[in-house]
C-alpha cells in the first residue's frame, strides 16, 4: 500500500521569506501523481500544485514550486515571498491509476506566517 | 458557480444514534468522493461514486457506514449506531469526470461530527 509521510508537524516562516515543506512517499509504481493541498481554518481543501511522476521538470504555480526527486521518493513544496494568507495546514497527497480514484494524504504540516 | 456544499456543518450525536450527512457536488460533476478526517490527521478515503454507481467502498470502516447517490447528484453518508471513534470531519469532493492524471478533486467545507 502507498503511504505518504510529512515529517514536519509544524513550520513557521516570516512574511516575505521562503519556506520548504517536506513530503516523502512509498510506492512500487512508476506512474503516479502528486499533489499539495492547502486547508485553511475554514476546512475547505484547496489544490496548490500538482506533478506527474513521468515529468522531470518541477511544477511551479506563481510563488509555489516543488522539488520532485523521483528516485528518493521526495516531493517538497517551496513557498516563496510568504504571505499571511499562506497560513494553513498543508497536505501532500498521492494518486495512481492502479490505486483507483482515491487520494492518499500525509499527516499534514501546520504553517504559521509571522508578520 | 457554487462549489461543493455539505450539510449540516456541525452535528452532535449521542452514542448509538444514526446520522445522515449530505453532500451537494458541483452541478454536472460525475465523480464524488467521501473522506474521513480525524482531528490532527490527513483525510482518509471512504468511498467513490461515478454517477450513481458506487465503484469503490473499500475505505468504509465498518458495515455501520453506508453511502448512496441514487440520482447521480446529491450523496448521503449514513452512519448507524454512532460510536465515539466516528467523531471526525467528513469531507466530500467532486470532479467533473472520472479522474485522469492530475485531475483535481474539489472539496466541500466538511461536516464536523461529534459523538458524545
mmCIF file with all atom_site columns, N, CA and C in Angstrom, chain A residues 33-35 37 39 42-47 50-52 89 91 95 97 99-108, chain B residues 4 9-10 33 35 37 40-43 45 48 56 58 89 91 99-105 107-110 112:
data_model
loop_
_atom_site.group_PDB
_atom_site.id
_atom_site.type_symbol
_atom_site.label_atom_id
_atom_site.label_alt_id
_atom_site.label_comp_id
_atom_site.label_asym_id
_atom_site.label_entity_id
_atom_site.label_seq_id
_atom_site.pdbx_PDB_ins_code
_atom_site.Cartn_x
_atom_site.Cartn_y
_atom_site.Cartn_z
_atom_site.occupancy
_atom_site.B_iso_or_equiv
_atom_site.pdbx_formal_charge
_atom_site.auth_seq_id
_atom_site.auth_comp_id
_atom_site.auth_asym_id
_atom_site.auth_atom_id
_atom_site.pdbx_PDB_model_num
ATOM 1   N N  . UNK A 1 33  ? 0.793   10.341 -9.484  1.00 0.00 ? 33  UNK A N  1
ATOM 2   C CA . UNK A 1 33  ? 0.594   11.789 -9.462  1.00 0.00 ? 33  UNK A CA 1
ATOM 3   C C  . UNK A 1 33  ? 0.699   12.279 -8.023  1.00 0.00 ? 33  UNK A C  1
ATOM 4   N N  . UNK A 1 34  ? 1.265   13.442 -7.866  1.00 0.00 ? 34  UNK A N  1
ATOM 5   C CA . UNK A 1 34  ? 1.472   14.003 -6.537  1.00 0.00 ? 34  UNK A CA 1
ATOM 6   C C  . UNK A 1 34  ? 0.845   15.385 -6.457  1.00 0.00 ? 34  UNK A C  1
ATOM 7   N N  . UNK A 1 35  ? 0.363   15.716 -5.282  1.00 0.00 ? 35  UNK A N  1
ATOM 8   C CA . UNK A 1 35  ? -0.372  16.963 -5.083  1.00 0.00 ? 35  UNK A CA 1
ATOM 9   C C  . UNK A 1 35  ? 0.011   17.591 -3.738  1.00 0.00 ? 35  UNK A C  1
ATOM 10  N N  . UNK A 1 37  ? -2.111  20.109 -1.179  1.00 0.00 ? 37  UNK A N  1
ATOM 11  C CA . UNK A 1 37  ? -3.366  20.782 -0.882  1.00 0.00 ? 37  UNK A CA 1
ATOM 12  C C  . UNK A 1 37  ? -3.160  21.673 0.339   1.00 0.00 ? 37  UNK A C  1
ATOM 13  N N  . UNK A 1 39  ? -5.286  23.571 3.475   1.00 0.00 ? 39  UNK A N  1
ATOM 14  C CA . UNK A 1 39  ? -6.547  23.546 4.211   1.00 0.00 ? 39  UNK A CA 1
ATOM 15  C C  . UNK A 1 39  ? -6.530  24.657 5.253   1.00 0.00 ? 39  UNK A C  1
ATOM 16  N N  . UNK A 1 42  ? -11.079 27.364 7.628   1.00 0.00 ? 42  UNK A N  1
ATOM 17  C CA . UNK A 1 42  ? -12.440 27.127 7.135   1.00 0.00 ? 42  UNK A CA 1
ATOM 18  C C  . UNK A 1 42  ? -12.654 25.674 6.717   1.00 0.00 ? 42  UNK A C  1
ATOM 19  N N  . UNK A 1 43  ? -11.575 24.917 6.625   1.00 0.00 ? 43  UNK A N  1
ATOM 20  C CA . UNK A 1 43  ? -11.567 23.475 6.320   1.00 0.00 ? 43  UNK A CA 1
ATOM 21  C C  . UNK A 1 43  ? -11.675 23.133 4.841   1.00 0.00 ? 43  UNK A C  1
ATOM 22  N N  . UNK A 1 44  ? -11.948 24.099 3.972   1.00 0.00 ? 44  UNK A N  1
ATOM 23  C CA . UNK A 1 44  ? -12.115 23.763 2.562   1.00 0.00 ? 44  UNK A CA 1
ATOM 24  C C  . UNK A 1 44  ? -10.755 23.526 1.925   1.00 0.00 ? 44  UNK A C  1
ATOM 25  N N  . UNK A 1 45  ? -10.512 22.312 1.504   1.00 0.00 ? 45  UNK A N  1
ATOM 26  C CA . UNK A 1 45  ? -9.249  21.900 0.924   1.00 0.00 ? 45  UNK A CA 1
ATOM 27  C C  . UNK A 1 45  ? -9.104  22.517 -0.466  1.00 0.00 ? 45  UNK A C  1
ATOM 28  N N  . UNK A 1 46  ? -7.956  23.139 -0.723  1.00 0.00 ? 46  UNK A N  1
ATOM 29  C CA . UNK A 1 46  ? -7.728  23.812 -1.998  1.00 0.00 ? 46  UNK A CA 1
ATOM 30  C C  . UNK A 1 46  ? -6.449  23.257 -2.608  1.00 0.00 ? 46  UNK A C  1
ATOM 31  N N  . UNK A 1 47  ? -6.508  22.909 -3.905  1.00 0.00 ? 47  UNK A N  1
ATOM 32  C CA . UNK A 1 47  ? -5.318  22.422 -4.588  1.00 0.00 ? 47  UNK A CA 1
ATOM 33  C C  . UNK A 1 47  ? -4.314  23.556 -4.765  1.00 0.00 ? 47  UNK A C  1
ATOM 34  N N  . UNK A 1 50  ? 0.403   20.477 -8.528  1.00 0.00 ? 50  UNK A N  1
ATOM 35  C CA . UNK A 1 50  ? 0.357   19.051 -8.846  1.00 0.00 ? 50  UNK A CA 1
ATOM 36  C C  . UNK A 1 50  ? 1.504   18.700 -9.793  1.00 0.00 ? 50  UNK A C  1
ATOM 37  N N  . UNK A 1 51  ? 1.868   17.404 -9.773  1.00 0.00 ? 51  UNK A N  1
ATOM 38  C CA . UNK A 1 51  ? 3.023   16.947 -10.541 1.00 0.00 ? 51  UNK A CA 1
ATOM 39  C C  . UNK A 1 51  ? 2.766   15.536 -11.031 1.00 0.00 ? 51  UNK A C  1
ATOM 40  N N  . UNK A 1 52  ? 3.039   15.308 -12.327 1.00 0.00 ? 52  UNK A N  1
ATOM 41  C CA . UNK A 1 52  ? 3.023   13.941 -12.846 1.00 0.00 ? 52  UNK A CA 1
ATOM 42  C C  . UNK A 1 52  ? 4.403   13.328 -12.640 1.00 0.00 ? 52  UNK A C  1
ATOM 43  N N  . UNK A 1 89  ? -2.992  24.546 7.059   1.00 0.00 ? 89  UNK A N  1
ATOM 44  C CA . UNK A 1 89  ? -2.453  23.192 7.096   1.00 0.00 ? 89  UNK A CA 1
ATOM 45  C C  . UNK A 1 89  ? -2.208  22.768 5.658   1.00 0.00 ? 89  UNK A C  1
ATOM 46  N N  . UNK A 1 91  ? -1.245  19.649 3.060   1.00 0.00 ? 91  UNK A N  1
ATOM 47  C CA . UNK A 1 91  ? -1.228  18.198 2.919   1.00 0.00 ? 91  UNK A CA 1
ATOM 48  C C  . UNK A 1 91  ? -0.602  17.797 1.590   1.00 0.00 ? 91  UNK A C  1
ATOM 49  N N  . UNK A 1 95  ? -1.700  9.836  -5.820  1.00 0.00 ? 95  UNK A N  1
ATOM 50  C CA . UNK A 1 95  ? -2.705  9.041  -6.520  1.00 0.00 ? 95  UNK A CA 1
ATOM 51  C C  . UNK A 1 95  ? -2.050  8.305  -7.672  1.00 0.00 ? 95  UNK A C  1
ATOM 52  N N  . UNK A 1 97  ? -3.103  5.443  -11.056 1.00 0.00 ? 97  UNK A N  1
ATOM 53  C CA . UNK A 1 97  ? -4.225  4.852  -11.807 1.00 0.00 ? 97  UNK A CA 1
ATOM 54  C C  . UNK A 1 97  ? -4.588  3.499  -11.232 1.00 0.00 ? 97  UNK A C  1
ATOM 55  N N  . UNK A 1 99  ? -4.354  2.595  -8.132  1.00 0.00 ? 99  UNK A N  1
ATOM 56  C CA . UNK A 1 99  ? -4.977  2.706  -6.811  1.00 0.00 ? 99  UNK A CA 1
ATOM 57  C C  . UNK A 1 99  ? -6.389  3.281  -6.924  1.00 0.00 ? 99  UNK A C  1
ATOM 58  N N  . UNK A 1 100 ? -6.851  3.414  -8.132  1.00 0.00 ? 100 UNK A N  1
ATOM 59  C CA . UNK A 1 100 ? -8.196  3.929  -8.332  1.00 0.00 ? 100 UNK A CA 1
ATOM 60  C C  . UNK A 1 100 ? -8.218  5.433  -8.208  1.00 0.00 ? 100 UNK A C  1
ATOM 61  N N  . UNK A 1 101 ? -9.351  5.940  -7.780  1.00 0.00 ? 101 UNK A N  1
ATOM 62  C CA . UNK A 1 101 ? -9.509  7.383  -7.755  1.00 0.00 ? 101 UNK A CA 1
ATOM 63  C C  . UNK A 1 101 ? -9.184  7.988  -6.398  1.00 0.00 ? 101 UNK A C  1
ATOM 64  N N  . UNK A 1 102 ? -8.823  7.178  -5.427  1.00 0.00 ? 102 UNK A N  1
ATOM 65  C CA . UNK A 1 102 ? -8.585  7.704  -4.095  1.00 0.00 ? 102 UNK A CA 1
ATOM 66  C C  . UNK A 1 102 ? -7.297  8.497  -4.038  1.00 0.00 ? 102 UNK A C  1
ATOM 67  N N  . UNK A 1 103 ? -7.316  9.537  -3.228  1.00 0.00 ? 103 UNK A N  1
ATOM 68  C CA . UNK A 1 103 ? -6.105  10.256 -2.853  1.00 0.00 ? 103 UNK A CA 1
ATOM 69  C C  . UNK A 1 103 ? -5.622  9.703  -1.514  1.00 0.00 ? 103 UNK A C  1
ATOM 70  N N  . UNK A 1 104 ? -4.320  9.494  -1.391  1.00 0.00 ? 104 UNK A N  1
ATOM 71  C CA . UNK A 1 104 ? -3.714  9.125  -0.114  1.00 0.00 ? 104 UNK A CA 1
ATOM 72  C C  . UNK A 1 104 ? -2.980  10.340 0.408   1.00 0.00 ? 104 UNK A C  1
ATOM 73  N N  . UNK A 1 105 ? -3.370  10.791 1.592   1.00 0.00 ? 105 UNK A N  1
ATOM 74  C CA . UNK A 1 105 ? -2.826  12.018 2.157   1.00 0.00 ? 105 UNK A CA 1
ATOM 75  C C  . UNK A 1 105 ? -1.781  11.734 3.230   1.00 0.00 ? 105 UNK A C  1
ATOM 76  N N  . UNK A 1 106 ? -0.853  12.685 3.399   1.00 0.00 ? 106 UNK A N  1
ATOM 77  C CA . UNK A 1 106 ? 0.030   12.670 4.549   1.00 0.00 ? 106 UNK A CA 1
ATOM 78  C C  . UNK A 1 106 ? -0.672  13.249 5.765   1.00 0.00 ? 106 UNK A C  1
ATOM 79  N N  . UNK A 1 107 ? 0.098   13.346 6.861   1.00 0.00 ? 107 UNK A N  1
ATOM 80  C CA . UNK A 1 107 ? -0.489  13.796 8.127   1.00 0.00 ? 107 UNK A CA 1
ATOM 81  C C  . UNK A 1 107 ? -0.671  15.304 8.203   1.00 0.00 ? 107 UNK A C  1
ATOM 82  N N  . UNK A 1 108 ? -0.002  16.033 7.319   1.00 0.00 ? 108 UNK A N  1
ATOM 83  C CA . UNK A 1 108 ? -0.157  17.475 7.291   1.00 0.00 ? 108 UNK A CA 1
ATOM 84  C C  . UNK A 1 108 ? 0.965   18.218 8.001   1.00 0.00 ? 108 UNK A C  1
ATOM 85  N N  . UNK B 2 4   ? -18.784 22.831 -3.909  1.00 0.00 ? 4   UNK B N  1
ATOM 86  C CA . UNK B 2 4   ? -19.347 21.685 -3.207  1.00 0.00 ? 4   UNK B CA 1
ATOM 87  C C  . UNK B 2 4   ? -19.890 22.159 -1.860  1.00 0.00 ? 4   UNK B C  1
ATOM 88  N N  . UNK B 2 9   ? -23.113 21.567 8.787   1.00 0.00 ? 9   UNK B N  1
ATOM 89  C CA . UNK B 2 9   ? -21.692 21.844 9.009   1.00 0.00 ? 9   UNK B CA 1
ATOM 90  C C  . UNK B 2 9   ? -21.211 21.216 10.310  1.00 0.00 ? 9   UNK B C  1
ATOM 91  N N  . UNK B 2 10  ? -22.109 21.155 11.280  1.00 0.00 ? 10  UNK B N  1
ATOM 92  C CA . UNK B 2 10  ? -21.775 20.577 12.577  1.00 0.00 ? 10  UNK B CA 1
ATOM 93  C C  . UNK B 2 10  ? -22.918 19.646 12.999  1.00 0.00 ? 10  UNK B C  1
ATOM 94  N N  . UNK B 2 33  ? -16.587 11.823 -4.015  1.00 0.00 ? 33  UNK B N  1
ATOM 95  C CA . UNK B 2 33  ? -15.755 11.115 -3.046  1.00 0.00 ? 33  UNK B CA 1
ATOM 96  C C  . UNK B 2 33  ? -16.151 11.527 -1.627  1.00 0.00 ? 33  UNK B C  1
ATOM 97  N N  . UNK B 2 35  ? -14.399 11.420 2.299   1.00 0.00 ? 35  UNK B N  1
ATOM 98  C CA . UNK B 2 35  ? -13.200 11.201 3.107   1.00 0.00 ? 35  UNK B CA 1
ATOM 99  C C  . UNK B 2 35  ? -13.554 11.441 4.574   1.00 0.00 ? 35  UNK B C  1
ATOM 100 N N  . UNK B 2 37  ? -11.733 12.707 8.119   1.00 0.00 ? 37  UNK B N  1
ATOM 101 C CA . UNK B 2 37  ? -10.540 13.375 8.638   1.00 0.00 ? 37  UNK B CA 1
ATOM 102 C C  . UNK B 2 37  ? -10.616 13.453 10.149  1.00 0.00 ? 37  UNK B C  1
ATOM 103 N N  . UNK B 2 40  ? -6.400  16.417 13.636  1.00 0.00 ? 40  UNK B N  1
ATOM 104 C CA . UNK B 2 40  ? -4.952  16.453 13.503  1.00 0.00 ? 40  UNK B CA 1
ATOM 105 C C  . UNK B 2 40  ? -4.375  15.482 12.497  1.00 0.00 ? 40  UNK B C  1
ATOM 106 N N  . UNK B 2 41  ? -5.220  14.890 11.682  1.00 0.00 ? 41  UNK B N  1
ATOM 107 C CA . UNK B 2 41  ? -4.767  13.902 10.701  1.00 0.00 ? 41  UNK B CA 1
ATOM 108 C C  . UNK B 2 41  ? -5.133  14.343 9.285   1.00 0.00 ? 41  UNK B C  1
ATOM 109 N N  . UNK B 2 42  ? -4.554  13.653 8.313   1.00 0.00 ? 42  UNK B N  1
ATOM 110 C CA . UNK B 2 42  ? -4.946  13.882 6.938   1.00 0.00 ? 42  UNK B CA 1
ATOM 111 C C  . UNK B 2 42  ? -6.227  13.125 6.617   1.00 0.00 ? 42  UNK B C  1
ATOM 112 N N  . UNK B 2 43  ? -6.938  13.556 5.595   1.00 0.00 ? 43  UNK B N  1
ATOM 113 C CA . UNK B 2 43  ? -8.160  12.838 5.215   1.00 0.00 ? 43  UNK B CA 1
ATOM 114 C C  . UNK B 2 43  ? -7.856  11.413 4.792   1.00 0.00 ? 43  UNK B C  1
ATOM 115 N N  . UNK B 2 45  ? -9.639  8.146  2.667   1.00 0.00 ? 45  UNK B N  1
ATOM 116 C CA . UNK B 2 45  ? -10.663 7.796  1.689   1.00 0.00 ? 45  UNK B CA 1
ATOM 117 C C  . UNK B 2 45  ? -11.693 6.853  2.288   1.00 0.00 ? 45  UNK B C  1
ATOM 118 N N  . UNK B 2 48  ? -16.180 6.064  -3.256  1.00 0.00 ? 48  UNK B N  1
ATOM 119 C CA . UNK B 2 48  ? -16.156 6.807  -4.524  1.00 0.00 ? 48  UNK B CA 1
ATOM 120 C C  . UNK B 2 48  ? -17.357 6.416  -5.377  1.00 0.00 ? 48  UNK B C  1
ATOM 121 N N  . UNK B 2 56  ? -16.169 2.143  -5.555  1.00 0.00 ? 56  UNK B N  1
ATOM 122 C CA . UNK B 2 56  ? -15.155 1.771  -4.575  1.00 0.00 ? 56  UNK B CA 1
ATOM 123 C C  . UNK B 2 56  ? -15.685 2.130  -3.191  1.00 0.00 ? 56  UNK B C  1
ATOM 124 N N  . UNK B 2 58  ? -14.125 0.517  -0.477  1.00 0.00 ? 58  UNK B N  1
ATOM 125 C CA . UNK B 2 58  ? -13.143 -0.216 0.311   1.00 0.00 ? 58  UNK B CA 1
ATOM 126 C C  . UNK B 2 58  ? -12.677 0.540  1.548   1.00 0.00 ? 58  UNK B C  1
ATOM 127 N N  . UNK B 2 89  ? -14.175 14.974 10.981  1.00 0.00 ? 89  UNK B N  1
ATOM 128 C CA . UNK B 2 89  ? -14.739 15.802 9.917   1.00 0.00 ? 89  UNK B CA 1
ATOM 129 C C  . UNK B 2 89  ? -14.911 14.917 8.691   1.00 0.00 ? 89  UNK B C  1
ATOM 130 N N  . UNK B 2 91  ? -15.444 14.875 4.813   1.00 0.00 ? 91  UNK B N  1
ATOM 131 C CA . UNK B 2 91  ? -15.258 15.719 3.640   1.00 0.00 ? 91  UNK B CA 1
ATOM 132 C C  . UNK B 2 91  ? -15.838 15.050 2.410   1.00 0.00 ? 91  UNK B C  1
ATOM 133 N N  . UNK B 2 99  ? -11.621 10.408 -12.841 1.00 0.00 ? 99  UNK B N  1
ATOM 134 C CA . UNK B 2 99  ? -10.304 11.013 -12.691 1.00 0.00 ? 99  UNK B CA 1
ATOM 135 C C  . UNK B 2 99  ? -9.289  10.498 -13.692 1.00 0.00 ? 99  UNK B C  1
ATOM 136 N N  . UNK B 2 100 ? -8.582  11.435 -14.285 1.00 0.00 ? 100 UNK B N  1
ATOM 137 C CA . UNK B 2 100 ? -7.465  11.128 -15.161 1.00 0.00 ? 100 UNK B CA 1
ATOM 138 C C  . UNK B 2 100 ? -6.271  11.942 -14.711 1.00 0.00 ? 100 UNK B C  1
ATOM 139 N N  . UNK B 2 101 ? -5.139  11.299 -14.630 1.00 0.00 ? 101 UNK B N  1
ATOM 140 C CA . UNK B 2 101 ? -3.917  12.021 -14.339 1.00 0.00 ? 101 UNK B CA 1
ATOM 141 C C  . UNK B 2 101 ? -4.020  12.900 -13.112 1.00 0.00 ? 101 UNK B C  1
ATOM 142 N N  . UNK B 2 102 ? -3.681  14.164 -13.303 1.00 0.00 ? 102 UNK B N  1
ATOM 143 C CA . UNK B 2 102 ? -3.653  15.099 -12.187 1.00 0.00 ? 102 UNK B CA 1
ATOM 144 C C  . UNK B 2 102 ? -4.957  15.878 -12.050 1.00 0.00 ? 102 UNK B C  1
ATOM 145 N N  . UNK B 2 103 ? -6.055  15.340 -12.575 1.00 0.00 ? 103 UNK B N  1
ATOM 146 C CA . UNK B 2 103 ? -7.367  15.983 -12.350 1.00 0.00 ? 103 UNK B CA 1
ATOM 147 C C  . UNK B 2 103 ? -7.542  16.277 -10.875 1.00 0.00 ? 103 UNK B C  1
ATOM 148 N N  . UNK B 2 104 ? -8.059  17.459 -10.567 1.00 0.00 ? 104 UNK B N  1
ATOM 149 C CA . UNK B 2 104 ? -8.232  17.804 -9.163  1.00 0.00 ? 104 UNK B CA 1
ATOM 150 C C  . UNK B 2 104 ? -9.596  17.371 -8.658  1.00 0.00 ? 104 UNK B C  1
ATOM 151 N N  . UNK B 2 105 ? -9.669  17.183 -7.371  1.00 0.00 ? 105 UNK B N  1
ATOM 152 C CA . UNK B 2 105 ? -10.930 16.973 -6.695  1.00 0.00 ? 105 UNK B CA 1
ATOM 153 C C  . UNK B 2 105 ? -11.285 18.280 -5.990  1.00 0.00 ? 105 UNK B C  1
ATOM 154 N N  . UNK B 2 107 ? -13.150 20.105 -3.091  1.00 0.00 ? 107 UNK B N  1
ATOM 155 C CA . UNK B 2 107 ? -13.623 19.708 -1.776  1.00 0.00 ? 107 UNK B CA 1
ATOM 156 C C  . UNK B 2 107 ? -14.674 20.660 -1.230  1.00 0.00 ? 107 UNK B C  1
ATOM 157 N N  . UNK B 2 108 ? -15.575 20.092 -0.441  1.00 0.00 ? 108 UNK B N  1
ATOM 158 C CA . UNK B 2 108 ? -16.520 20.878 0.329   1.00 0.00 ? 108 UNK B CA 1
ATOM 159 C C  . UNK B 2 108 ? -15.921 21.262 1.666   1.00 0.00 ? 108 UNK B C  1
ATOM 160 N N  . UNK B 2 109 ? -16.670 22.026 2.482   1.00 0.00 ? 109 UNK B N  1
ATOM 161 C CA . UNK B 2 109 ? -16.153 22.503 3.765   1.00 0.00 ? 109 UNK B CA 1
ATOM 162 C C  . UNK B 2 109 ? -16.185 21.447 4.866   1.00 0.00 ? 109 UNK B C  1
ATOM 163 N N  . UNK B 2 110 ? -16.864 20.344 4.603   1.00 0.00 ? 110 UNK B N  1
ATOM 164 C CA . UNK B 2 110 ? -16.889 19.267 5.583   1.00 0.00 ? 110 UNK B CA 1
ATOM 165 C C  . UNK B 2 110 ? -18.011 19.397 6.592   1.00 0.00 ? 110 UNK B C  1
ATOM 166 N N  . UNK B 2 112 ? -18.472 18.473 10.619  1.00 0.00 ? 112 UNK B N  1
ATOM 167 C CA . UNK B 2 112 ? -17.794 18.004 11.830  1.00 0.00 ? 112 UNK B CA 1
ATOM 168 C C  . UNK B 2 112 ? -18.785 17.230 12.680  1.00 0.00 ? 112 UNK B C  1
#
